[in-house]
Short mmCIF file of C-alpha atoms in Angstrom, two decimals:
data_model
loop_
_atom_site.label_atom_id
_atom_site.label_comp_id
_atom_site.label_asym_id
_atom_site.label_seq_id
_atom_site.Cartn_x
_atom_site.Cartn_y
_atom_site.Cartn_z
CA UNK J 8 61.17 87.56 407.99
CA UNK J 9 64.24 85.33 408.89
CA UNK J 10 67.68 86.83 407.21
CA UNK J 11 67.73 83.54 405.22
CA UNK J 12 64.57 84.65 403.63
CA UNK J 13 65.62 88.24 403.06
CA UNK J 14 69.13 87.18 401.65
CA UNK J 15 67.69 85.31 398.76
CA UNK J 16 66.53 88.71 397.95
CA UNK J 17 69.18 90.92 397.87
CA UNK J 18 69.47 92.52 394.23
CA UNK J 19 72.67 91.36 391.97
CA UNK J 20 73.27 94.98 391.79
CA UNK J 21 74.28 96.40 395.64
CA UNK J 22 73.88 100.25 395.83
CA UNK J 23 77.21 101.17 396.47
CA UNK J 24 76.73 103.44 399.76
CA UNK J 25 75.69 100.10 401.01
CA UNK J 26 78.52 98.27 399.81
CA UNK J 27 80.89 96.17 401.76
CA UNK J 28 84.67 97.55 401.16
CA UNK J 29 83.47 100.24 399.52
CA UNK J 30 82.56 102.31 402.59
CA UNK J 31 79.18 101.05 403.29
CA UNK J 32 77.47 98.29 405.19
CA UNK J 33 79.73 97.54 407.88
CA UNK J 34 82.63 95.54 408.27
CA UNK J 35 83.72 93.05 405.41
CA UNK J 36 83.19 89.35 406.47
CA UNK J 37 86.44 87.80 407.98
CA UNK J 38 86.71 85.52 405.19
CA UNK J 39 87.10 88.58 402.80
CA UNK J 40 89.83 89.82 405.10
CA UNK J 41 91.37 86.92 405.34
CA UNK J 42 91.54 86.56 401.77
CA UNK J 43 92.57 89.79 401.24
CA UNK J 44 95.49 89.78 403.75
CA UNK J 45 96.81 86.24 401.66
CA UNK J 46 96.17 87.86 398.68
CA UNK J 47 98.90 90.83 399.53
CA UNK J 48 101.40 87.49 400.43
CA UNK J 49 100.74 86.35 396.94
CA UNK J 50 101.29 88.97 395.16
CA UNK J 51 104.54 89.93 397.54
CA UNK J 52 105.42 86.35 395.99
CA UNK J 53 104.79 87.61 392.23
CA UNK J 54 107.34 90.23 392.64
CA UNK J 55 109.99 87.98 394.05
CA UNK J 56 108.87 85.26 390.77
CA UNK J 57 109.29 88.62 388.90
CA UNK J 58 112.75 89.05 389.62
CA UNK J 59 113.53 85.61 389.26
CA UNK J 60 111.75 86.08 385.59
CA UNK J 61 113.84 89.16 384.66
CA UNK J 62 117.06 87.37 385.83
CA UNK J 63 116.39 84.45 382.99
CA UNK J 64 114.92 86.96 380.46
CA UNK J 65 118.42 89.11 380.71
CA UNK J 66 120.46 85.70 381.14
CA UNK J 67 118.89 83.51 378.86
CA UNK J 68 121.56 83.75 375.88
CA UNK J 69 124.47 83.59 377.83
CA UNK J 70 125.02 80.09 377.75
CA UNK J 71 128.86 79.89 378.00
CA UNK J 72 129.18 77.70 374.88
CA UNK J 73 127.01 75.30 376.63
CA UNK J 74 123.61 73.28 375.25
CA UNK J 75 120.92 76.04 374.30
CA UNK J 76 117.27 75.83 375.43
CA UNK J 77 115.88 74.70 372.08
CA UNK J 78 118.66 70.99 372.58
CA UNK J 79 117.29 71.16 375.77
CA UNK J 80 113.49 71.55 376.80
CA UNK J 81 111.09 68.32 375.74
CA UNK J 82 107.92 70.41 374.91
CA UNK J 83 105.77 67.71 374.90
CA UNK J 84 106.40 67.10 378.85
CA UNK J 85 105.77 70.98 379.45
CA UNK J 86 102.80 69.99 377.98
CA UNK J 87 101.87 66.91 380.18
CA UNK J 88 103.11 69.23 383.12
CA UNK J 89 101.14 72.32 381.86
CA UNK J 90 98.10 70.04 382.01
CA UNK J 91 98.52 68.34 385.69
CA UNK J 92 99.15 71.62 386.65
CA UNK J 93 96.10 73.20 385.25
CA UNK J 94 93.48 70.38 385.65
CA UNK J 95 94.84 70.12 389.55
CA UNK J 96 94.20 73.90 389.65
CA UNK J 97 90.84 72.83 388.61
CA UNK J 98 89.93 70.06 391.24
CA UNK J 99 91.13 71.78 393.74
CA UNK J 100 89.19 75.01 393.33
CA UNK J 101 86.12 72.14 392.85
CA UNK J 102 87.51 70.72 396.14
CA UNK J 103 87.24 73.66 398.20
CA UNK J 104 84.15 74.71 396.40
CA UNK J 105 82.52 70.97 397.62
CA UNK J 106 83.67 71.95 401.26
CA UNK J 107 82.40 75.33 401.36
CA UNK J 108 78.87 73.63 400.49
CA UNK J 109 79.37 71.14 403.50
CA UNK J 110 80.67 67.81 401.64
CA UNK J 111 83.41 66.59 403.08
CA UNK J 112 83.66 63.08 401.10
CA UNK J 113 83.72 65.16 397.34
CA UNK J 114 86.33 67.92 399.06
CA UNK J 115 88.43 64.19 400.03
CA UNK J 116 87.97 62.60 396.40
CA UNK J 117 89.15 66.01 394.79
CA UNK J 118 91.73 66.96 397.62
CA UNK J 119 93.15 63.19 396.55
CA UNK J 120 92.91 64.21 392.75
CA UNK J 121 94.81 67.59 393.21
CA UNK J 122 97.41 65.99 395.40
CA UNK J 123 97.72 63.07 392.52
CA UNK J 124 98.20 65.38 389.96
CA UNK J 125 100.48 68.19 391.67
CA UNK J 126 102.65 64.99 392.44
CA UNK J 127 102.65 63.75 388.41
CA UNK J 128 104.06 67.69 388.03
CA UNK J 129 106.12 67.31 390.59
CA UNK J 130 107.93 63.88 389.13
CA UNK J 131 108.09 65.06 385.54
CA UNK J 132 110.36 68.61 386.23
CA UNK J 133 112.05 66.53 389.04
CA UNK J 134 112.90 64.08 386.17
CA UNK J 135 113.89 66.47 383.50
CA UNK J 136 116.08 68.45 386.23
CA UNK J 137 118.04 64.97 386.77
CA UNK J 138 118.17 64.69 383.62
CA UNK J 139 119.98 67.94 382.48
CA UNK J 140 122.44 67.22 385.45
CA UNK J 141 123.16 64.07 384.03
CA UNK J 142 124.04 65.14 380.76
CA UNK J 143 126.19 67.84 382.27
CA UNK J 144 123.42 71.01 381.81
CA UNK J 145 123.41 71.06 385.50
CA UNK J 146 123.24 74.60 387.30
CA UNK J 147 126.68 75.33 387.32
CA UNK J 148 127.21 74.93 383.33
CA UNK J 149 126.16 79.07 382.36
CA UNK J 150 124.57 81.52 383.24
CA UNK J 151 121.19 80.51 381.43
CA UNK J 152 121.30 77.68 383.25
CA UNK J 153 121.52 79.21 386.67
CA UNK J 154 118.90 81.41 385.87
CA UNK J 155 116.46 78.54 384.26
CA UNK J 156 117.98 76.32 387.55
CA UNK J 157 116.44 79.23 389.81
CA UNK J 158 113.17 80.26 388.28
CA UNK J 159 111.27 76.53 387.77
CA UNK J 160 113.21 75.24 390.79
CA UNK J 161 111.23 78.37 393.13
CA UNK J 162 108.16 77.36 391.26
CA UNK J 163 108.91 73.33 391.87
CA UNK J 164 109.44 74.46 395.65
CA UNK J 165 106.81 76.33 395.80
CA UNK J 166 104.39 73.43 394.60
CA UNK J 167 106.07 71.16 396.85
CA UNK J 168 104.99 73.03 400.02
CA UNK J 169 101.55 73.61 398.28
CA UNK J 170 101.42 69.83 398.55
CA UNK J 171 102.41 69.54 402.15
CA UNK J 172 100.09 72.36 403.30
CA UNK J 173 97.20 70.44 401.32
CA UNK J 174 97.84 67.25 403.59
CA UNK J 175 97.98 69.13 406.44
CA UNK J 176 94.88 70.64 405.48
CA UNK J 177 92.86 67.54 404.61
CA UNK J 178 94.23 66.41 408.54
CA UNK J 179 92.46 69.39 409.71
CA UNK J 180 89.44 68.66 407.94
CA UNK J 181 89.32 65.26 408.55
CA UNK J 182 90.20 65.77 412.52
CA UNK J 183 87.85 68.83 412.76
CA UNK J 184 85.45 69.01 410.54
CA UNK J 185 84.64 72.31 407.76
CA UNK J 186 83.82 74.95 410.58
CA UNK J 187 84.81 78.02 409.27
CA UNK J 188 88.42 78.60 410.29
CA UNK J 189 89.04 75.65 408.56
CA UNK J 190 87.51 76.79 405.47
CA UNK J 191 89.27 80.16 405.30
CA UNK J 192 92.42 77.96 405.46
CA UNK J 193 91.02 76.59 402.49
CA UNK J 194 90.23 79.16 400.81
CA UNK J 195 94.11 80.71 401.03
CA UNK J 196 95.20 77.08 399.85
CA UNK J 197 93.59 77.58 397.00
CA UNK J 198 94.31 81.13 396.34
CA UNK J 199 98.20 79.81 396.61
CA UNK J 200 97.93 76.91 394.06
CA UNK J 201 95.28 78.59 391.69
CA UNK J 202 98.37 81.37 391.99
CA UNK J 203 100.96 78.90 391.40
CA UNK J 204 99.15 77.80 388.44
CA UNK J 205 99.39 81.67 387.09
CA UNK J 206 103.08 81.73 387.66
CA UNK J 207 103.36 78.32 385.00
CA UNK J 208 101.81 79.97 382.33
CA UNK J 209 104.82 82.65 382.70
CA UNK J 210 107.42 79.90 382.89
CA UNK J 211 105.97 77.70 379.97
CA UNK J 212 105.37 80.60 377.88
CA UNK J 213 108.31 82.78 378.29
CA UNK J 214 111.02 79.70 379.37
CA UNK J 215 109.72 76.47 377.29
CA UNK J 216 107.84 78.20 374.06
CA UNK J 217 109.95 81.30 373.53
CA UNK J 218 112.92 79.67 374.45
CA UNK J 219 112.45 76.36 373.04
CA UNK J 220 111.58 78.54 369.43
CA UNK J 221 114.21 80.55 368.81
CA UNK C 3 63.05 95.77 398.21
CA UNK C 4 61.81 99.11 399.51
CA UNK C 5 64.05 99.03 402.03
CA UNK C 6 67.73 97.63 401.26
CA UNK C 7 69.38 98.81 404.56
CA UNK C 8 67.00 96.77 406.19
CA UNK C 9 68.70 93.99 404.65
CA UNK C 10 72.33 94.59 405.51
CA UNK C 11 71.92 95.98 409.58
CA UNK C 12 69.97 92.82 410.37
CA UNK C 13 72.80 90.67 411.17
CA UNK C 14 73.94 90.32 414.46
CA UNK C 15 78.40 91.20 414.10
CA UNK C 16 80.60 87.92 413.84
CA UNK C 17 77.74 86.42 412.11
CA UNK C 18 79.00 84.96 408.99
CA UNK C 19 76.05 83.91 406.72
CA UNK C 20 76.90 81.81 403.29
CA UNK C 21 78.19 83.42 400.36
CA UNK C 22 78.92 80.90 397.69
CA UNK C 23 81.39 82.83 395.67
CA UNK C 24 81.90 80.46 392.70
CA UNK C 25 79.55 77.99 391.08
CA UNK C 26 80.75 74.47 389.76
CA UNK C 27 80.12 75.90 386.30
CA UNK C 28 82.19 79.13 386.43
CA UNK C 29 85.50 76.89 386.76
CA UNK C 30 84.32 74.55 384.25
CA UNK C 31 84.51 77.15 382.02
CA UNK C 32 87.48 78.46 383.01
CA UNK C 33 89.21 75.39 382.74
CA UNK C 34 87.94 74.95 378.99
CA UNK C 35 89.15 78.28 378.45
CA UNK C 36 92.43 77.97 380.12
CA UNK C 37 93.11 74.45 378.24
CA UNK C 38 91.77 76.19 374.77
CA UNK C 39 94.45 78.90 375.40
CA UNK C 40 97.39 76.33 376.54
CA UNK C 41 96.84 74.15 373.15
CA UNK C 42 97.09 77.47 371.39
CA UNK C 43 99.64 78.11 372.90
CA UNK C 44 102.15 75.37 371.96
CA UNK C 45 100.38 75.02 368.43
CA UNK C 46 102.01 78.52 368.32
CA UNK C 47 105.39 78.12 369.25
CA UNK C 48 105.48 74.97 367.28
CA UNK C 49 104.11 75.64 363.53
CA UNK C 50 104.37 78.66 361.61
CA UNK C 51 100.84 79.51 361.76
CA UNK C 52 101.67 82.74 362.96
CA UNK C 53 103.92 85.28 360.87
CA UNK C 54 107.31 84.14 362.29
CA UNK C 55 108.60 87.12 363.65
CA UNK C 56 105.49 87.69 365.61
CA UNK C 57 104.97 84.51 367.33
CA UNK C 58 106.86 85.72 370.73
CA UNK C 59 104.22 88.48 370.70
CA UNK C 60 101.42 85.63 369.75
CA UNK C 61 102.64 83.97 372.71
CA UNK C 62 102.82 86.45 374.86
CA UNK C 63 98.96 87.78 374.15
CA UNK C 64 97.92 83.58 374.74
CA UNK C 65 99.67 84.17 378.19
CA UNK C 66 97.94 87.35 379.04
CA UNK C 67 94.66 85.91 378.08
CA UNK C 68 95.38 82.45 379.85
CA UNK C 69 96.31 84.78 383.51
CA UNK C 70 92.69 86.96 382.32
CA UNK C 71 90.66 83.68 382.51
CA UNK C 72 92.94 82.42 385.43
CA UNK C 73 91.88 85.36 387.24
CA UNK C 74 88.32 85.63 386.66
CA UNK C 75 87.26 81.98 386.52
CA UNK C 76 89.65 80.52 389.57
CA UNK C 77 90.46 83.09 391.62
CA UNK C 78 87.09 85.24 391.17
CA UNK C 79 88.44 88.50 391.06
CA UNK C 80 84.98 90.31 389.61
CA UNK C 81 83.55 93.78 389.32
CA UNK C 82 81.54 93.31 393.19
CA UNK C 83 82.40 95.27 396.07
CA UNK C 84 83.94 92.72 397.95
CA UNK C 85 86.45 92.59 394.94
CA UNK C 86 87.19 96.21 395.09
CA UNK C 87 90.44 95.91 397.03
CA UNK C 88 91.59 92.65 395.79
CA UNK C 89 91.50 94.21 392.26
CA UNK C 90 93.73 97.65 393.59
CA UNK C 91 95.96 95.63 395.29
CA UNK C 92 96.63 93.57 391.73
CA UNK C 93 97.30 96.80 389.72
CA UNK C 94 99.99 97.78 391.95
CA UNK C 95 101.57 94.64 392.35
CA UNK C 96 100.95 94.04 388.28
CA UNK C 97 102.98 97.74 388.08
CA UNK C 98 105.52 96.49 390.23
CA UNK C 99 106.03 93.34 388.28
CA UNK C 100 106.19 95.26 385.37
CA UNK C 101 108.66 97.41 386.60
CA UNK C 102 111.30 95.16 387.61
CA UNK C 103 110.61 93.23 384.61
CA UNK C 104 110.65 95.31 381.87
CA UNK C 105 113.31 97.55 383.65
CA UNK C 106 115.93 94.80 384.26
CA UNK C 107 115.43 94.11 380.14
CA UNK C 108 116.24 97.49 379.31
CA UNK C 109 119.15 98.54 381.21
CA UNK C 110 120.52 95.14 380.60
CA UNK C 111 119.97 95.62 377.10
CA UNK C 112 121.25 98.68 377.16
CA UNK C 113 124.41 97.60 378.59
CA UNK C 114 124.71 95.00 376.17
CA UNK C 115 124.58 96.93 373.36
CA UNK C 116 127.25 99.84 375.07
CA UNK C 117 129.59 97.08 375.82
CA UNK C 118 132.71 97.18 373.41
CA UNK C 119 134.67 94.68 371.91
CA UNK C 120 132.40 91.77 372.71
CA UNK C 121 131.35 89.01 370.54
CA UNK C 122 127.82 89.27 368.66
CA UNK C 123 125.30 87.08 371.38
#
């Protein structure tokens, strides 16, 4: 019987002495490490993104006499934003998903479409920012400012480096091929941006809604 | 199946046979989900469908589910073994986040409120 054979009959339901990281079975496949050990880096990254939250959350009505959120924040680009962000989220977890099952062409098309759209996110906050800068909300203005400055601008970072490691990655691919490294590179790419994606819905609903409502 | 052990000593170490994870399907539906929740969301914040004073906690719950489906349908964090850790390592970090959020409110709020002779915020 050939292991491909016997794997297509391995019960949903794994007895648990037999269980990988539970004790059982042997060693945990490296890409299960892997993804592990980049799992403990994002979530080292949701504490500092907590701090950065509790910072606005304590700051966010000292604004100096300055404009207040609600004169500020255009919901209906957190909106567009909310949605590059998420549908990008989506193609790339499609992406890496294609290249997993060995097609490189439909991991390009959807690298290309998460790219496209992290840059459309990218462009719109970039905007707004110059924006508020222009009209003299810039950083320096209060306290809620600083704070609101700090918090999105770590998340706007942190999506711009997601884009730069994605065309670094889709040079690896291209240059040599989905062997496995490769793919567990992958798969922490899109443990970062599906991540990223998490930290948004704390900025749009705790910055943008709550502030822009009250 | 009599014999399940058979089934996971038979592979020679550094071997690393295929396990698809995630299906095409599961992130469909967690991008439904997700947008369902995000339209919510801003319908929310932006009518008074909800009682007024408890649309911050409205919003809040919309969040929490949004990060649930987030989660489960994109990041794959299930009830198998090879989840087991992943999901430990989230509760503390999820405590942790907690902690420095909810504790930075209070004693700032706290201070706030002991402060004297400063004008209503």
């Amino acid at each position: 019987m050939t292991i491909a054979t016997t794997l297509d009959r391995i019960p949903t339901a794994v007895p648990t002495e037999l269980a990988r990281g539970r004790g059982g079975g042997g060693p945990a496949h490296r890409r299960i490490v892997v993804a592990y050990g980049f799992w403990i880096f994002i979530l080292s990254d949701m504490i500092m993104f907590s701090a950065l939250f509790a910072a606005y959350a304590v700051l966010s009505s000292n604004t100096a006499g300055g404009p207040t959120a609600p004169e500020l924040f255009n919901l209906r680009n957190v909106f567009i934003e909310t949605m590059c962000l998420l549908l990008s989220s989506y193609t790339c977890g499609i992406g890496v998903l294609s290249a997993e099952r060995g097609r490189p062409t439909l991991f390009l098309v959807f690298a290309a479409f998460t790219f496209a759209l992290g840059a459309a996110f990218l462009f719109i906050e970039a905007t707004e920012f110059a924006g508020m800068v222009a009209t003299g909300a810039g950083p320096s203005r209060s306290a809620f400012l600083s704070s609101f400055f700090t918090l999105v601008g770590t998340h706007g970072v942190h999506v711009a480096s997601g884009l730069v490691a994605l065309v670094y990655l889709v040079a690896q691919v291209l240059v040599k091929g989905l062997r496995a490294a490769v793919l567990r590179r992958l798969l922490c790419w899109s443990l970062f941006w599906h991540a990223l994606d998490i930290v948004w819905v704390g900025v749009f609903t705790l910055v943008y809604l709550m502030g822009g409502h009250s | 199946m009599s014999n399940p052990e058979h089934v996971f000593d038979d592979r020679t170490p550094g071997v690393e046979e295929h396990e698809p994870t995630a299906s095409y399907l599961s992130y469909t539906v967690g991008l439904g989900l997700a947008i369902i929740a995000t339209i919510a969301s801003f319908i929310v914040a932006q009518t008074n469908l909800l009682w007024p004073p408890g649309i911050p906690v409205g919003l809040i719950v919309l969040a929490l589910a949004q990060i649930g489906v987030h989660l489960v349908f994109f990041l794959h964090l299930g009830s198998g073994p090879d989840s087991t850790n992943n999901i430990l390592a989230l509760a503390f970090g999820v405590l942790i986040v907690f902690l420095v959020i909810t504790g930075s409110v209070w004693i700032i709020a706290n201070l706030n409120t002991n402060m004297m002779s400063m004008p209503a915020q």
